[in-house]
Coordinates of C-alpha atoms and ligand atoms in Angstrom, one line a residue:
X29 CA -57.6 40.7 87.2
X30 CA -56.2 37.7 85.5
X31 CA -57.6 34.8 83.5
X32 CA -60.0 32.2 85.2
X33 CA -58.8 28.7 84.5
X34 CA -62.2 27.4 83.9
X35 CA -64.2 30.1 81.9
X36 CA -60.9 31.7 80.5
X37 CA -62.4 35.2 81.1
X38 CA -60.4 38.0 82.6
X39 CA -61.8 38.2 86.1
X40 CA -60.9 38.8 89.7
X41 CA -59.9 35.5 91.0
X42 CA -60.8 33.7 94.3
X43 CA -58.8 31.7 96.7
X44 CA -59.8 28.5 95.1
X45 CA -59.3 25.1 97.0
X46 CA -57.9 22.3 94.7
X47 CA -59.5 19.7 96.9
X48 CA -62.8 21.3 98.2
X49 CA -62.7 22.6 101.7
X50 CA -65.5 20.6 103.0
X51 CA -63.4 17.4 102.4
X52 CA -60.9 18.7 104.9
X53 CA -63.4 19.1 107.8
X54 CA -63.2 15.5 109.0
X55 CA -59.3 15.9 109.2
X56 CA -59.3 18.6 111.7
X57 CA -58.7 17.9 115.4
X58 CA -60.2 20.1 118.2
X59 CA -57.6 22.7 117.7
X60 CA -58.6 22.8 114.1
X61 CA -55.2 21.5 113.0
X62 CA -54.3 18.6 110.8
X63 CA -51.0 16.8 110.1
X64 CA -49.5 17.8 106.9
X65 CA -47.0 15.0 106.1
X66 CA -44.2 16.4 104.1
X67 CA -41.2 14.2 105.0
X68 CA -39.2 17.3 105.8
X69 CA -38.0 18.9 108.9
X70 CA -37.1 17.2 112.2
X71 CA -40.6 15.6 112.6
X72 CA -41.6 14.9 108.9
X73 CA -44.8 16.7 109.2
X74 CA -46.2 20.2 110.2
X75 CA -49.5 21.4 111.5
X76 CA -51.9 22.8 109.0
X77 CA -55.1 24.8 109.6
X78 CA -56.4 25.3 106.1
X79 CA -56.8 23.2 102.9
X80 CA -54.4 23.9 100.0
X81 CA -55.7 26.8 97.9
X82 CA -54.5 29.1 94.9
X83 CA -55.9 32.0 92.9
X84 CA -57.4 30.0 90.0
X85 CA -61.1 30.5 89.4
X86 CA -63.5 33.5 89.2
X87 CA -66.5 33.7 91.6
X88 CA -68.9 32.6 89.0
X89 CA -66.9 29.4 88.3
X90 CA -66.4 28.7 92.0
X91 CA -70.2 29.0 92.5
X92 CA -70.8 26.7 89.4
X93 CA -68.5 24.0 90.8
X94 CA -69.9 24.2 94.3
X95 CA -73.6 24.2 93.1
X96 CA -73.4 21.7 90.4
X97 CA -70.9 19.2 91.7
X98 CA -69.7 19.8 95.2
X99 CA -73.1 20.2 97.0
X100 CA -74.7 17.2 95.2
X101 CA -71.6 15.0 96.0
X102 CA -71.8 16.1 99.7
X103 CA -75.5 15.3 99.9
X104 CA -75.0 11.9 98.3
X105 CA -71.8 11.1 100.3
X106 CA -73.4 11.9 103.7
X107 CA -76.0 9.1 103.2
X108 CA -75.4 6.0 105.4
X109 CA -75.3 3.7 102.4
X110 CA -72.7 5.6 100.4
X111 CA -69.8 3.8 102.0
X112 CA -69.9 1.5 105.1
X113 CA -68.0 2.7 108.2
X114 CA -66.1 -0.6 108.5
X115 CA -64.8 -2.9 105.8
X116 CA -62.3 -5.7 105.8
X117 CA -59.8 -6.8 103.2
X118 CA -61.4 -7.6 99.9
X119 CA -64.9 -6.6 101.1
X120 CA -67.0 -5.0 98.3
X121 CA -69.8 -2.4 98.4
X122 CA -71.8 -1.1 95.6
X123 CA -73.5 2.4 95.8
X124 CA -75.5 4.3 93.4
X125 CA -75.2 7.9 92.7
X126 CA -76.1 10.6 90.3
X127 CA -73.8 9.6 87.4
X128 CA -73.2 13.1 86.0
X129 CA -72.7 15.2 89.2
X130 CA -70.7 12.4 90.9
X131 CA -68.4 11.9 88.0
X132 CA -67.8 15.7 87.3
X133 CA -67.1 16.2 91.0
X134 CA -64.0 14.0 90.7
X135 CA -63.1 15.4 87.4
X136 CA -63.3 19.0 88.8
X137 CA -60.7 18.0 91.4
X138 CA -58.5 16.4 88.7
X139 CA -58.8 19.5 86.5
X140 CA -58.0 21.8 89.4
X141 CA -54.9 19.7 90.3
X142 CA -53.8 19.9 86.5
X143 CA -54.0 23.7 86.5
X144 CA -52.6 24.2 90.0
X145 CA -49.0 25.4 90.4
X146 CA -48.6 24.0 93.9
X147 CA -46.0 21.2 94.1
X148 CA -48.5 19.0 95.9
X149 CA -50.3 18.5 92.6
X150 CA -47.4 18.3 90.2
X151 CA -48.1 14.6 89.2
X152 CA -51.2 15.7 87.4
X153 CA -50.5 17.1 84.0
X154 CA -53.5 16.4 81.7
X155 CA -52.2 17.9 78.4
X156 CA -54.9 18.0 75.8
X157 CA -57.5 16.3 78.3
X158 CA -57.2 19.5 80.3
X159 CA -59.2 21.5 78.0
X160 CA -61.7 18.7 77.1
X161 CA -62.4 18.2 80.9
X162 CA -62.6 22.0 81.3
X163 CA -65.4 22.1 78.7
X164 CA -67.2 19.1 80.2
X165 CA -67.2 20.9 83.5
X166 CA -68.6 24.0 82.1
X167 CA -71.3 22.1 80.0
X168 CA -72.2 19.8 82.9
X169 CA -71.4 17.1 80.4
X170 CA -70.1 13.9 82.1
X171 CA -69.8 12.0 78.8
X172 CA -70.1 8.3 78.3
X173 CA -68.7 5.9 80.9
X174 CA -65.7 5.2 78.8
X175 CA -64.7 8.8 78.7
X176 CA -62.5 9.5 81.9
X177 CA -63.7 6.4 83.7
X178 CA -63.7 6.6 87.5
X179 CA -62.5 3.5 89.6
X180 CA -62.5 3.6 93.4
X181 CA -61.2 1.8 96.4
X182 CA -62.4 2.2 100.0
X183 CA -59.3 3.0 102.1
X184 CA -59.3 1.2 105.4
X185 CA -56.9 1.7 108.4
X186 CA -55.4 -0.8 110.7
X187 CA -58.7 -1.0 112.7
X188 CA -60.7 -1.9 109.6
X189 CA -62.5 1.5 109.6
X190 CA -63.0 3.3 106.3
X191 CA -60.5 6.1 106.8
X192 CA -62.1 9.5 106.0
X193 CA -59.4 11.5 107.6
X194 CA -56.8 11.4 104.9
X195 CA -56.0 13.5 101.8
X196 CA -53.0 12.6 99.8
X197 CA -51.2 14.2 96.9
X198 CA -52.4 12.9 93.6
X199 CA -50.2 10.2 92.0
X200 CA -49.7 9.3 88.3
X201 CA -49.3 5.9 86.9
X202 CA -49.6 3.9 83.6
X203 CA -52.3 1.2 83.4
X204 CA -52.5 -1.0 80.2
X205 CA -51.0 2.0 78.1
X206 CA -53.4 4.5 79.8
X207 CA -52.4 7.5 81.9
X208 CA -54.2 7.1 85.2
X209 CA -54.3 9.4 88.2
X210 CA -55.1 8.4 91.8
X211 CA -55.8 10.5 94.9
X212 CA -57.2 9.6 98.4
X213 CA -60.1 11.9 99.8
X214 CA -63.4 11.2 101.3
X215 CA -62.5 7.7 102.4
X216 CA -61.6 6.3 99.0
X217 CA -58.7 6.2 96.5
X218 CA -60.2 7.6 93.3
X219 CA -58.6 6.6 90.1
X220 CA -59.4 8.4 86.9
X221 CA -58.1 7.2 83.5
X222 CA -57.2 10.1 81.2
X223 CA -56.7 8.8 77.7
X224 CA -58.4 9.0 74.2
X225 CA -59.1 5.3 73.8
X226 CA -61.3 3.1 76.2
X227 CA -59.7 1.8 79.4
X228 CA -61.6 -1.6 79.5
X229 CA -60.7 -2.4 83.1
X230 CA -61.8 0.9 84.3
X231 CA -64.9 0.8 82.2
X232 CA -65.8 -2.6 83.6
X233 CA -64.9 -1.9 87.2
X234 CA -65.7 1.7 87.5
X235 CA -68.7 4.0 87.6
X236 CA -71.4 3.0 85.3
X237 CA -73.8 5.1 83.3
X238 CA -76.5 3.9 85.8
X239 CA -74.7 5.7 88.6
X240 CA -73.5 2.4 90.2
X241 CA -70.0 2.1 91.4
X242 CA -68.4 -0.8 93.4
X243 CA -65.8 -0.1 96.1
X244 CA -63.3 -2.8 96.9
X245 CA -61.6 -2.5 100.3
X246 CA -57.9 -1.7 100.3
X247 CA -55.8 -1.2 103.3
X248 CA -53.8 1.9 103.5
X249 CA -50.6 -0.2 104.2
X250 CA -50.9 -1.4 100.6
X251 CA -51.2 2.0 99.0
X252 CA -47.8 3.5 97.9
X253 CA -48.6 7.1 98.8
X254 CA -49.5 6.0 102.3
X255 CA -46.4 3.8 102.6
X256 CA -44.2 6.9 101.7
X257 CA -45.9 8.9 104.4
X258 CA -45.3 6.3 106.9
X259 CA -41.6 6.1 106.1
X260 CA -41.4 9.8 106.2
X261 CA -42.7 9.9 109.7
X262 CA -40.9 6.8 111.0
X263 CA -37.6 8.4 109.8
X264 CA -37.9 10.9 112.6
X265 CA -39.9 9.4 115.3
X266 CA -42.6 6.8 115.5
X267 CA -46.2 8.2 115.5
X268 CA -49.5 6.4 115.2
X269 CA -50.8 7.8 112.0
X270 CA -54.2 6.6 112.5
X271 CA -54.7 9.2 115.4
X272 CA -55.0 12.4 113.5
X273 CA -56.4 13.8 110.2
X274 CA -53.7 14.1 107.7
X275 CA -52.7 15.6 104.3
X276 CA -49.9 13.6 102.5
X277 CA -47.8 15.8 100.3
Ligands
LIG10 ZN1 -64.5 31.7 85.7

């Protein structure tokens, strides 16, 4: 028994995935393995056969996140018009989703990263925003579009395919005086601005209250966390990183 990080009750805790396990499924090869790119060891990567988990949440909270945010996201994201299979540089695509469940799904991953003690998620430290987001998740309250706005880029590989087989560690950055966090999963780089005053760029370019969100294509070559992964692998031996699903630590 210990404290559930979402409801704060003393409960038996589950093996909670920080990034939901269903997002790892496209990454596995036929041996149910994926590349965990760590930059360490002789190869710079190691095989992994399960997503990153930690004892974080009670069973009720796991089910709450799954039922309210993960399943709706999965259903909406599986639609053909959610994100094209191919995009070239600077292509844009606008999709329409359920505003509340779509936004809270991404906030739930950011929240889990913030409460995680796994080094992969060390960049995310939400401070006072952690408890605000915790309550939003419990109350199913996605807030106004200027609260924790969500901006997204479709990530394309060297074959102009939207690359759905990558999950990276989250990264933290400053943008116009705001703390922003970015992470790649489900074919896109998702950025969330976590600050107490409106981030105008994120509000204008990100998820709108109508549920519309516009994805601009961005090549993974141009994304810092993917450049780091490429350097980590090239330091040992050259591997075509488009071949296998990968998690970037
Ligand atoms: Zn709980």
